[in-house]
Short mmCIF file of C-alpha atoms and ligand atoms in Angstrom, two decimals:
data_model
loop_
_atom_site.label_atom_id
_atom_site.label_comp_id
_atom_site.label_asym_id
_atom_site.label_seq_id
_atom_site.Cartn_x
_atom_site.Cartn_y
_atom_site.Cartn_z
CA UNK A 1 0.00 0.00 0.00
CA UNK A 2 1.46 3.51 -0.62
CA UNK A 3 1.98 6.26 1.84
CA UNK A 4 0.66 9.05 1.76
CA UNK A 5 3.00 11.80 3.70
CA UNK A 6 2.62 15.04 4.17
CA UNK A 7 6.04 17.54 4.66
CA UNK A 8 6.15 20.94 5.52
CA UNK A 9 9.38 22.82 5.32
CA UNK A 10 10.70 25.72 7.89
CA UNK A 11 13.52 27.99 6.55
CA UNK A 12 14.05 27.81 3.09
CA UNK A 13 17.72 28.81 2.75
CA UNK A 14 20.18 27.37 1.02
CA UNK A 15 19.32 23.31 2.91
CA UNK A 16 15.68 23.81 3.09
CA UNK A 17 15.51 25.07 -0.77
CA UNK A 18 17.60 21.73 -1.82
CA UNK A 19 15.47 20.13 0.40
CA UNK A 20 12.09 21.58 -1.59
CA UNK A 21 13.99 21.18 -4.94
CA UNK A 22 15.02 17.62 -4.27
CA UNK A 23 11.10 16.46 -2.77
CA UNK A 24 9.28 18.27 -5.51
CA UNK A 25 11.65 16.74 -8.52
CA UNK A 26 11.89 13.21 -6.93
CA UNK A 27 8.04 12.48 -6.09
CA UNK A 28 7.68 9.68 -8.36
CA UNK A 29 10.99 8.12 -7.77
CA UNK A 30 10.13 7.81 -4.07
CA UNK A 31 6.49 6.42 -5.30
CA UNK A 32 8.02 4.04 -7.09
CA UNK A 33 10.89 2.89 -4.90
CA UNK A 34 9.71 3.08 -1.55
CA UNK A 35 5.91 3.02 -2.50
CA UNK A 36 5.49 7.06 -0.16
CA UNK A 37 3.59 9.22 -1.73
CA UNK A 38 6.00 12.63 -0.38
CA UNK A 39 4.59 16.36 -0.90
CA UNK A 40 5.36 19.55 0.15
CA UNK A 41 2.37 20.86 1.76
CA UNK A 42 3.53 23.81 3.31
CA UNK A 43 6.88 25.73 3.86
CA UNK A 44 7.26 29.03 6.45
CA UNK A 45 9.79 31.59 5.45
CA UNK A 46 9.95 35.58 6.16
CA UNK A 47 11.69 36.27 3.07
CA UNK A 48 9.09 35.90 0.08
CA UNK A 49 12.12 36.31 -2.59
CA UNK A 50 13.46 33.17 -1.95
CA UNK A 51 10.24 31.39 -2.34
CA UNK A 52 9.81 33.51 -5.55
CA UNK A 53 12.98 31.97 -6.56
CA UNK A 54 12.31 28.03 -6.26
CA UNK A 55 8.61 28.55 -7.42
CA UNK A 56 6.57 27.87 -4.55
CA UNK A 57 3.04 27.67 -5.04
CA UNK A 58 1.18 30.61 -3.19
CA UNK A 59 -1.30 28.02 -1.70
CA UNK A 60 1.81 26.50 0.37
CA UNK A 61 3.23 29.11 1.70
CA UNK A 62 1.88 29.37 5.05
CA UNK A 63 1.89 32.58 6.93
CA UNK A 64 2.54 31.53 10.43
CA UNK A 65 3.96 28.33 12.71
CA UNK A 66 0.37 27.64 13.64
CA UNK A 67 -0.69 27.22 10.10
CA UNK A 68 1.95 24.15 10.03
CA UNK A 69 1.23 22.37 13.22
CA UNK A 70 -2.59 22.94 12.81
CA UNK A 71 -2.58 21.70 9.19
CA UNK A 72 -3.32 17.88 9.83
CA UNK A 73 -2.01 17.01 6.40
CA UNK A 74 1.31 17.97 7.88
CA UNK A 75 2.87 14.70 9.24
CA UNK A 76 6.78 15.48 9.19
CA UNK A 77 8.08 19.27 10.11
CA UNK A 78 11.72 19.85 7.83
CA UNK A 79 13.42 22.53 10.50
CA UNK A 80 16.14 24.05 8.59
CA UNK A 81 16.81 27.73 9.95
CA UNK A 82 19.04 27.06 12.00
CA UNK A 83 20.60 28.27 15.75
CA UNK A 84 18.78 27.97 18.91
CA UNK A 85 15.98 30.66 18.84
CA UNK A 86 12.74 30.30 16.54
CA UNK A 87 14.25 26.82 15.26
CA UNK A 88 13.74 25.25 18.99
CA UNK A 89 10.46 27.21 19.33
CA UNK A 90 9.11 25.86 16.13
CA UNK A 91 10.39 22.09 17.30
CA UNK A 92 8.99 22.38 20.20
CA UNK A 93 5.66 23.30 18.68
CA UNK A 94 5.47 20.94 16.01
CA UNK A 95 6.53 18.03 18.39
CA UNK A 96 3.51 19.08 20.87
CA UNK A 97 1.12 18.85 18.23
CA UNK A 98 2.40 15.45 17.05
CA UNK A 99 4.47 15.82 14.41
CA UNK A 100 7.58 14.04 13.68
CA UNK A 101 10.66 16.48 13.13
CA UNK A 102 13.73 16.33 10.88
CA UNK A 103 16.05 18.90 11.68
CA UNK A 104 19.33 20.02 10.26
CA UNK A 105 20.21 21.71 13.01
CA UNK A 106 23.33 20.90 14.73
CA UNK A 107 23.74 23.25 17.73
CA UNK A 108 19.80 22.82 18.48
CA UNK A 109 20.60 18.82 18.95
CA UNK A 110 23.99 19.17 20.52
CA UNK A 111 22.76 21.73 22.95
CA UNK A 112 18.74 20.36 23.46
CA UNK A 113 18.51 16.89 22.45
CA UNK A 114 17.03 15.69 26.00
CA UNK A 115 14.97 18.51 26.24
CA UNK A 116 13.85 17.85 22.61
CA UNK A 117 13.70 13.81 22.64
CA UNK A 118 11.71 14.27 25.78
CA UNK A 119 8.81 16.20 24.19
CA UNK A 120 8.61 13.93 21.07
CA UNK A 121 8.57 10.57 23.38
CA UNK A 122 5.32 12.42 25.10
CA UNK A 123 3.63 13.26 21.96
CA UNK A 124 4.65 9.73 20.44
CA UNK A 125 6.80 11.56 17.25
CA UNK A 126 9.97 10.91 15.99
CA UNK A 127 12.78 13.29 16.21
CA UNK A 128 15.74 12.93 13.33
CA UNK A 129 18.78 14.38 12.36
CA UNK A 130 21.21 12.76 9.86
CA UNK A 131 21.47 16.34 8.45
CA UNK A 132 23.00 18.37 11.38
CA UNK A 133 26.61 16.19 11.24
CA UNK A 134 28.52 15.96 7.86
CA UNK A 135 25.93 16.85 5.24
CA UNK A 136 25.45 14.02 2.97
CA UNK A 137 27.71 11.70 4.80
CA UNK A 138 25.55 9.79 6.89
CA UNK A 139 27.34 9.20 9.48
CA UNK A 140 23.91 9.30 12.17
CA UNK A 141 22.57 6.13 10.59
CA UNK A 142 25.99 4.49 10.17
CA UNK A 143 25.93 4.77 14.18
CA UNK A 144 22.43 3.88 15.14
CA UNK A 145 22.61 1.50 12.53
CA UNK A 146 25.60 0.34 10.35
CA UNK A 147 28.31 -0.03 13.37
CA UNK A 148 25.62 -0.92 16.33
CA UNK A 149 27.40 -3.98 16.56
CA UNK A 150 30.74 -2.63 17.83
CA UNK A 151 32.36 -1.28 21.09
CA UNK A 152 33.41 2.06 19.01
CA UNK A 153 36.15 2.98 20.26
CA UNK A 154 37.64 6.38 18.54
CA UNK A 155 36.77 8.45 15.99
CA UNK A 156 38.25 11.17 14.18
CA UNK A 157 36.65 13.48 12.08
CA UNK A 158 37.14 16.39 9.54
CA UNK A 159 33.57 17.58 10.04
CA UNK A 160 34.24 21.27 8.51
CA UNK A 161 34.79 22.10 5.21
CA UNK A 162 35.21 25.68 5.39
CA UNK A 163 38.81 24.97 7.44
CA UNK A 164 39.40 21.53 5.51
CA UNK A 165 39.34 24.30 2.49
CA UNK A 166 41.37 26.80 3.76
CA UNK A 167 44.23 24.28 5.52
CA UNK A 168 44.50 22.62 1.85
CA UNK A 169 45.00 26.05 0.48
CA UNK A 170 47.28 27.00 3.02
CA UNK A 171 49.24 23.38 2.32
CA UNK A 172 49.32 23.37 -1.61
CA UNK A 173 49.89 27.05 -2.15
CA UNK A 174 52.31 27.78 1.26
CA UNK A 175 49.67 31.18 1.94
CA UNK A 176 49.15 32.43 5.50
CA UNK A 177 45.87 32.05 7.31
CA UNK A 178 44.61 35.70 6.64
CA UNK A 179 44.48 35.73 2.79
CA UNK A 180 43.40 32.42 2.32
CA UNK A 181 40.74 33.33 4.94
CA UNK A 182 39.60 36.36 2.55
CA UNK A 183 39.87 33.88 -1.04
CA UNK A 184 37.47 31.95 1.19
CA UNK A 185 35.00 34.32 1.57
CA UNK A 186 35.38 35.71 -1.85
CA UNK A 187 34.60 32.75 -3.23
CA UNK A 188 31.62 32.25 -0.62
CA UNK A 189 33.59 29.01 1.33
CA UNK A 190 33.45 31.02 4.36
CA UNK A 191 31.17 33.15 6.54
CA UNK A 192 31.52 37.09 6.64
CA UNK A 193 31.72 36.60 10.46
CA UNK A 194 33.85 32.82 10.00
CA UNK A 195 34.05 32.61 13.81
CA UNK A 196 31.58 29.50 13.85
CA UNK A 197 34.09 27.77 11.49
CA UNK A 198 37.23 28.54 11.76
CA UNK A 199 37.62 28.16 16.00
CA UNK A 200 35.90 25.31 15.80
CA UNK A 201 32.13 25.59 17.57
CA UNK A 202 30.71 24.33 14.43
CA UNK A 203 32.82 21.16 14.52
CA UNK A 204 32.86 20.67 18.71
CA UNK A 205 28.93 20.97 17.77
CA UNK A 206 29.02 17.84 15.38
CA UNK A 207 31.66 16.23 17.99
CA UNK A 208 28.94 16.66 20.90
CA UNK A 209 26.22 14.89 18.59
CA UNK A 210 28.53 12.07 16.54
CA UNK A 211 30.59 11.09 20.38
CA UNK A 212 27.11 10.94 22.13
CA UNK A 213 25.66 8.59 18.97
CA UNK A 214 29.38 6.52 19.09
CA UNK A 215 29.37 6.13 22.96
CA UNK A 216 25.91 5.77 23.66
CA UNK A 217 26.15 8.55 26.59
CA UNK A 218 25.25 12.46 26.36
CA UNK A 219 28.56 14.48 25.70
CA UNK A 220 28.05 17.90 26.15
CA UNK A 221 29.66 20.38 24.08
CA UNK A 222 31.53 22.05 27.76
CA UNK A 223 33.29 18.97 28.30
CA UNK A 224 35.17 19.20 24.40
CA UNK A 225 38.16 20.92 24.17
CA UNK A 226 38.29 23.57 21.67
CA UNK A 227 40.92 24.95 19.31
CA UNK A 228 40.19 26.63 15.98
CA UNK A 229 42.73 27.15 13.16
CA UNK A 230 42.84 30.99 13.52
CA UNK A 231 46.15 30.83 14.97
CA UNK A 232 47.91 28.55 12.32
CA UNK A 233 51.07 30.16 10.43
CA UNK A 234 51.76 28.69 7.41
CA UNK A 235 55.37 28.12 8.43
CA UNK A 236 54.06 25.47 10.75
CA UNK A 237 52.34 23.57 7.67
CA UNK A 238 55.24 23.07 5.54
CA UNK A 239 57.91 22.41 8.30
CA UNK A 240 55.08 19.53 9.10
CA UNK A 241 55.47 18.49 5.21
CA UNK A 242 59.24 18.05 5.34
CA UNK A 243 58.47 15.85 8.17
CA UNK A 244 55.60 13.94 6.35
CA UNK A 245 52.85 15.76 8.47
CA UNK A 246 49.34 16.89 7.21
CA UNK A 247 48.14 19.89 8.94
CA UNK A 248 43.89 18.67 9.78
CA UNK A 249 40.98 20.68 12.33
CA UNK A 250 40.05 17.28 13.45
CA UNK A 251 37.31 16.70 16.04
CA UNK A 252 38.62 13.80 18.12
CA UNK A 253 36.55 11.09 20.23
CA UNK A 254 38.12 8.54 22.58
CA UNK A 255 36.16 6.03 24.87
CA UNK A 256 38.93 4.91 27.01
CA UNK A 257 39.23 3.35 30.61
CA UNK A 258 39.94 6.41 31.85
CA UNK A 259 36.67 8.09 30.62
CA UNK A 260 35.38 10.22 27.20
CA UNK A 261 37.84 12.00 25.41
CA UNK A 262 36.45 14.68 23.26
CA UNK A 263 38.32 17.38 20.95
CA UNK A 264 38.63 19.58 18.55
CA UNK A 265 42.23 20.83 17.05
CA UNK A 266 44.36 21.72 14.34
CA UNK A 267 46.24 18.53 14.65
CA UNK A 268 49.28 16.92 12.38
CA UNK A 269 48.74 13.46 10.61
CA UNK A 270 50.70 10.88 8.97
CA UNK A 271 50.30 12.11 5.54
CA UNK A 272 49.89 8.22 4.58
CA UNK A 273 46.94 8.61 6.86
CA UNK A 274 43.54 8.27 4.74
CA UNK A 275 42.30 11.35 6.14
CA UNK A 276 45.25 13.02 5.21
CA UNK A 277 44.00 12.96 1.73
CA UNK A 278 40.60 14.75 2.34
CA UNK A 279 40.87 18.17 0.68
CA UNK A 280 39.23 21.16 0.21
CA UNK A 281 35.54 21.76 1.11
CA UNK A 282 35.16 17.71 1.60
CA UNK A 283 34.53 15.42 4.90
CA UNK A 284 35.15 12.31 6.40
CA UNK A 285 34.65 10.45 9.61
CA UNK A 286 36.93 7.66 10.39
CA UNK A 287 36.05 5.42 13.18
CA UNK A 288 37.54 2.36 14.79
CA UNK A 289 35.09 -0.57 16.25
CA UNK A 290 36.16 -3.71 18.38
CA UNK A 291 34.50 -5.62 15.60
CA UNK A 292 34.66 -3.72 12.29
CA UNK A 293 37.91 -2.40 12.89
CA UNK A 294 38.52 1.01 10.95
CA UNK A 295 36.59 2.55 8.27
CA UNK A 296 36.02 5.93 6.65
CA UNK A 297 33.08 7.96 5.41
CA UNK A 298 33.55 10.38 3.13
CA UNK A 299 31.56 13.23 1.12
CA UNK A 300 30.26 16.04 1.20
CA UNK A 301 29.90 18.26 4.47
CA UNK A 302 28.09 20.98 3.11
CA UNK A 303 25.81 22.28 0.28
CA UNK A 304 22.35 22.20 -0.70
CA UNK A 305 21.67 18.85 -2.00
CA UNK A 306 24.48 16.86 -0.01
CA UNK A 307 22.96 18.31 2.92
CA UNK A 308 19.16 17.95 1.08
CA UNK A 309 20.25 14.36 0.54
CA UNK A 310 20.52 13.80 4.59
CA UNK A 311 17.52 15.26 5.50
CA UNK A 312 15.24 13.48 2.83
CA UNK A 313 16.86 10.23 4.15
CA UNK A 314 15.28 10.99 7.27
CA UNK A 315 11.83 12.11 5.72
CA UNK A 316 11.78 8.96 3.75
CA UNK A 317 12.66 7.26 7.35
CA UNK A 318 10.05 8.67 9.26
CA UNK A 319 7.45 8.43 6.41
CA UNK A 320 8.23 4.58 5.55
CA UNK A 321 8.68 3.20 9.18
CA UNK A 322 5.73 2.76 12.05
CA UNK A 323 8.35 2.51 14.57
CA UNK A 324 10.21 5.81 15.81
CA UNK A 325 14.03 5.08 16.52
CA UNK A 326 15.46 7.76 18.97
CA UNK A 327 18.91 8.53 19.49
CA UNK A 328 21.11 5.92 21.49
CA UNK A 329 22.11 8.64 24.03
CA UNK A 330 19.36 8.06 26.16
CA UNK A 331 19.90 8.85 29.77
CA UNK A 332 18.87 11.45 31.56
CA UNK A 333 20.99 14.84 32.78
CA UNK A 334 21.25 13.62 35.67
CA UNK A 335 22.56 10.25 35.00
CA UNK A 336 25.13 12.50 32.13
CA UNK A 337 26.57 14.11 35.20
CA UNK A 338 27.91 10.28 36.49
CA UNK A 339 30.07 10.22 32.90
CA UNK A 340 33.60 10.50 33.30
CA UNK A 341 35.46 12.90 30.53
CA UNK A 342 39.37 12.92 30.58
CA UNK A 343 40.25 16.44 30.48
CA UNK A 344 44.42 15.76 31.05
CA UNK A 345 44.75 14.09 27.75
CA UNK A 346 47.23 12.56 26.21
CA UNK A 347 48.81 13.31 22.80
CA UNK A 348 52.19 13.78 21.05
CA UNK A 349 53.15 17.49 20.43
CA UNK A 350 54.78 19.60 17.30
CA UNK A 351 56.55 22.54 18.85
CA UNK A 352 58.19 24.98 16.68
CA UNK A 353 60.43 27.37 19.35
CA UNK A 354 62.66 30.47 18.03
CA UNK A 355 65.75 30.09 19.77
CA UNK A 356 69.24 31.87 20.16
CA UNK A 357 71.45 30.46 17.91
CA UNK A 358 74.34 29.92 20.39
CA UNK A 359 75.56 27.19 22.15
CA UNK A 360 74.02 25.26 24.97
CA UNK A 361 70.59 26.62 24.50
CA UNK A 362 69.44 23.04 22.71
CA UNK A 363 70.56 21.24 25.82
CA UNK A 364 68.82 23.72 28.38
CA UNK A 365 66.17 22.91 26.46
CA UNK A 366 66.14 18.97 26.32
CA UNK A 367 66.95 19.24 30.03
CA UNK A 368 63.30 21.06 30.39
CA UNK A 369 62.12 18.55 28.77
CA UNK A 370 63.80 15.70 30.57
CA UNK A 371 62.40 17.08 33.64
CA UNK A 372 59.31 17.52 32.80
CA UNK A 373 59.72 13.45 32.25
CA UNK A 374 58.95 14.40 27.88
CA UNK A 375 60.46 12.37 25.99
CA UNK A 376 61.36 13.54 22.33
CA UNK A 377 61.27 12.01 19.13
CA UNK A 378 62.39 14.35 16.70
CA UNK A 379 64.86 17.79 17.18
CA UNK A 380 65.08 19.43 13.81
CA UNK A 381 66.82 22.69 12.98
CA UNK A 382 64.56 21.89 9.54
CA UNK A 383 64.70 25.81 7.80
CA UNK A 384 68.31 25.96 6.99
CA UNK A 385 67.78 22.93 4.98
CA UNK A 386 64.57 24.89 3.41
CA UNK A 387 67.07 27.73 3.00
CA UNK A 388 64.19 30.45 3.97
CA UNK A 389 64.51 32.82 6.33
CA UNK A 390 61.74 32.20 8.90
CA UNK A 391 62.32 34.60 11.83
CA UNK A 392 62.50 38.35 11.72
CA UNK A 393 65.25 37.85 14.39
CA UNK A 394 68.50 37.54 12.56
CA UNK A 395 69.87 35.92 15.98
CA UNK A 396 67.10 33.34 16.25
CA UNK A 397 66.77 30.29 14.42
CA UNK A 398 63.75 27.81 14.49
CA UNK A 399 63.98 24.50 16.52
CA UNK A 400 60.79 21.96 15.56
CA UNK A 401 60.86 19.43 17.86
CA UNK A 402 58.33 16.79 17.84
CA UNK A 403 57.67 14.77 21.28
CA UNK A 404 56.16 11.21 22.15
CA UNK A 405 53.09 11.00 24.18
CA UNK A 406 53.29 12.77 26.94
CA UNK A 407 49.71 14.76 28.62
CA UNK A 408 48.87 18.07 28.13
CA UNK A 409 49.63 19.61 31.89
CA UNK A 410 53.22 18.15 31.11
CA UNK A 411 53.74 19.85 27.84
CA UNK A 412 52.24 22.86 29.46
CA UNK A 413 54.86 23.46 32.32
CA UNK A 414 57.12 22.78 29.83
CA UNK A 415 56.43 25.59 27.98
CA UNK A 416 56.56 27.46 30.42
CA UNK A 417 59.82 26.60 31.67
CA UNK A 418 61.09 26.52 28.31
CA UNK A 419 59.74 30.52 27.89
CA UNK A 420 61.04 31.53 31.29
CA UNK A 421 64.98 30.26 30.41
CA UNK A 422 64.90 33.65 28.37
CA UNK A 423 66.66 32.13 25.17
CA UNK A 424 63.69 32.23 22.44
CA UNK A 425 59.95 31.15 23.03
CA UNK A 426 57.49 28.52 21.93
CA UNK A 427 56.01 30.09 19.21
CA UNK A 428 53.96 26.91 17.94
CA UNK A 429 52.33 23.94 19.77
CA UNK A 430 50.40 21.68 17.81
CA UNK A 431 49.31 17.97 18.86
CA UNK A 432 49.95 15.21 16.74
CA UNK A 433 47.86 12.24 16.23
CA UNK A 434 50.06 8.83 15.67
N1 HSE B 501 29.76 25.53 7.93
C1 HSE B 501 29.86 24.11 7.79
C2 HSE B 501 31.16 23.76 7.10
C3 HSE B 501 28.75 23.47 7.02
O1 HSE B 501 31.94 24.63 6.70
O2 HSE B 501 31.41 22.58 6.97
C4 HSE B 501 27.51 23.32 7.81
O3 HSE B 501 27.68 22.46 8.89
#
C-alpha cells in the first residue's frame, strides 16, 4: 500500500531550498521505490524572494507556525533555519502537536537533544537528524545502525569544510591564514563573520552529537576541548610536510578506561593517513570498532543537495517506518553528570620554538624537557635545509621538535619553563595524532 505523507518545510535557505527542490523533482521516484507518496504541503519563510525563486506555489506558503502544526495534512516538520531561537520554538511546537521532526540543526541537537527527545517521546513523534553532522555523509545512521554492533572505540573526524578548504589552500599554495581566509569568503567558502568555522564551535557541535551517537552517553559540548585554526602560520604547515605531516581541524573522540575523550584541534597526521588525503571543502569520519575495525566515510559536508540528501533520508525514514528510533544517548541529565570525561589528555606534540642560535641553548632545552619526564622524538633545525629565512630575528633560528606521548599539563609546564629560560619562546604547539 502507498503512503501518503505530508512535509512541511521551515527555513528555506540554502538546505531547506535543496530540500524543496530535491522532494518536488523526486516524487515519483520515491512512489516508485519506496511506494510514499512525499509532498510539500507547506513551507514558512519571512523572506518571500526566496520562495519567488524556487517557485513555490502561493497556496503552500503558510503565513505563520500555527498554520503548520494545525494543518493535519502535515505529518513530518523539515526545520532548517538554523541556531537555537525560533528553530527550537518551532520544534517544540510541532513536536507538541504530534508531528515528527527532521532537523538540520546541529547546535539545536547538541545543545537540546534531551529537552527535545523528551517532548517527542510524550507526543509519540519521531525526532531525526542525519542532516546536522557531515551533510550528505551519513554518518547518524551508520551509528544507530551500520556499526551498532561494535564497542566504538575512537573516531576522528574532519567535520568542517570551510577549514578543511582553507588548511589545503594553506598546504598546496604555502599562503598564510589571513588571505586564504579572505579567497574563502570571496569565493563564498566562508562566513563574513567565519568565527563558527574557523575556531571550531561548528565542529565541537558535530563532535557533541557524533561522540554521544558513538558512545551511547550524552557528551556535552563544555566537556570538548576547543581549538580553531585561527592561529595557524603557514610556516608550521610546511615544516610539518618536510616531516611527512598533514596539517587537519580534526574533532577527536576517545572512549577509554579512563573516561570520554572529546576534541577539537588543528592537529598533524601521517600524511599516509587516509584522512590526510581529504581536501578542500570535503569530509570524512573515520572510526575504529572492536568488531569492524577502521573505516572511513567520506563526502560532502556541506551544500544544498548533499545536505538535502541527509535530510530526505530521514523524511523517507520517518514516512516509511511505524516505529520511531530515537537517538542511542538516552539517559537522563542527571545520570550525564555520572560520565567520566578525561580532560588531562594525552597526545604527542609539534613545537616549533625560536631560539638563540648559540651554544648550549638546545641542551637547556632537552633538560626542560627531561624534567618535565617528555620524551622527544624528533629535534630538527629543519629551515636551513629549506634555505628560507623564517624569523624576523637575525639571531634566532627555528627548533621543531616533535615529542612522544606525553599529557597536556606536562607539555604545558614545559612551555613554560622553556619561555622563562629567556633564550627564544614557543612560538607553535600543535598535537599530533600517531
Ligand atoms: N559551515 C559548515 C562547514 C557546514 O563549513 O562545513 C555546515 O555544517
Amino acid at each position: 500500500m502507498v503512503k501518503k505523507v505530508g512535509v512541511a518545510i521551515l527555513g528555506l535557505g540554502v538546505v531547506g531550498g535543496g530540500t524543496y527542490q530535491t522532494l518536488v523533482d523526486h516524487h515519483d521516484f520515491y512512489l516508485k521505490t519506496q511506494r510514499a507518496d512525499i509532498t510539500v504541503e507547506a513551507v514558512l519563510d519571512k523572506s518571500t524572494e526566496r520562495l519567488d525563486v524556487l517557485g513555490i506555489p502561493n497556496e503552500k506558503r503558510a503565513g505563520s507556525i500555527d498554520e503548520i502544526v494545525n494543518n493535519p495534512a502535515v505529518k513530518i516538520v523539515v526545520e532548517t533555519i538554523g541556531g537555537v531561537g525560533v528553530a527550537k520554538a518551532f520544534v517544540i511546537a510541532a513536536l507538541e502537536h504530534g508531528k515528527t521532526v527532521v532537523t538540520s540543526n546541529k547546535e539545536l541537537i547538541c545543545k537540546h537533544s534531551h529537552e527535545l527527545e523528551a517532548i517527542a517521546k510524550k507526543h509519540g513523534c519521531g525526532l531525526y537528524f542525519e542532516a546536522s553532522c557531515v551533510g550528505g555523509v551519513p554518518i547518524i545512521r551508520t551509528l544507530l545502525d551500520g556499526v551498532q554492533a561494535n564497542h566504538i572505540q575512537k573516531m576522528m573526524g574532519i567535520v568542517n569544510g570551510t577549514t578543511n578548504y582553507i588548511l589545503t589552500k594553506m598546504a598546496n599554495e604555502g599562503a598564510d591564514y589571513a588571505d586564504t581566509l579572505k579567497e574563502a569568503q570571496r569565493l563564498g567558502y566562508a562566513e563574513f563573520d567565519p568565527t563558527n568555522d574557523v575556531e571550531g564551535f561548528d565542529s565541537m557541535y558535530k563532535l557533541s552529537i557524533l561522540s554521544s551517537m558513538a558512545f551511547h552517553t550524552k557528551v556535552p559540548h563544555a566537556n570538548i576541548y576547543r581549538e580553531g585554526i585561527s592561529k595557524i602560520s603557514g610556516k608550521d604547515i610546511a615544516f610539518g610536510k618536510e616531516l611527512g605531516y598533514t596539517l587537519k581541524l580534526l574533532a577527536i573522540g576517545k572512549n577509554t578506561d579512563k573516561g570520554i575523550e572529546v576534541r577539537v584541534h588543528p592537529t598533524f597526521i601521517d600524511d599516509s593517513h587516509p584522512l590526510a588525503s581529504v581536501n578542500d571543502s570535503f569530509n570524512a569520519v573515520y572510526l575504529t570498532g572492536d568488531a569492524v575495525d577502521d573505516i572511513m566515510l567520506y563526502g560532502r559536508g556541506a551544500g544544498a543537495l548533499p545536505t538535502a540528501s541527509a535530510v530526505v533520508s530521514d523524511v523517507i525514514y520517518a514516512a516509511t517506518h511505524s516505529e520511531i528510533k530515537y537517538s542511542t544517548f538516552k539517559n537522563t541529565e542527571k545520570a550525564d553528570r555520572k560520565t567520566k570525561f578525561v580532560s588531562d589528555f594525552e597526545s604527542a606534540y609539534y613545537l616549533r620554538l625560536s631560539v638563540d642560535d648559540v651554544a648550549g641553548v638546545l641542551a637547556q632545552i632537552s633538560g626542560v624537557f627531561g624534567k618535565c619526564g617528555i620524551s622527544l622524538i624528533e629535534v630538527s633545525q629543519i629551515a636551513h635545509k629549506m634555505n628560507r629565512v623564517y624569523d624576523q630575528n637575525p639571531n634566532r633560528v627555528p627548533l621543531i621538535i616533535i615529542t612522544h606521548k606525553t599529557t597536556e599539563s606536562r607539555i604545558k609546564k614545559a612551555v613554560e619553563k622553556i619561555n622563562a629560560l629567556g633564550h627564544g619562546e614557543v612560538k607553535a604547539l600543535i598535537r599530533v595524532e600517531k
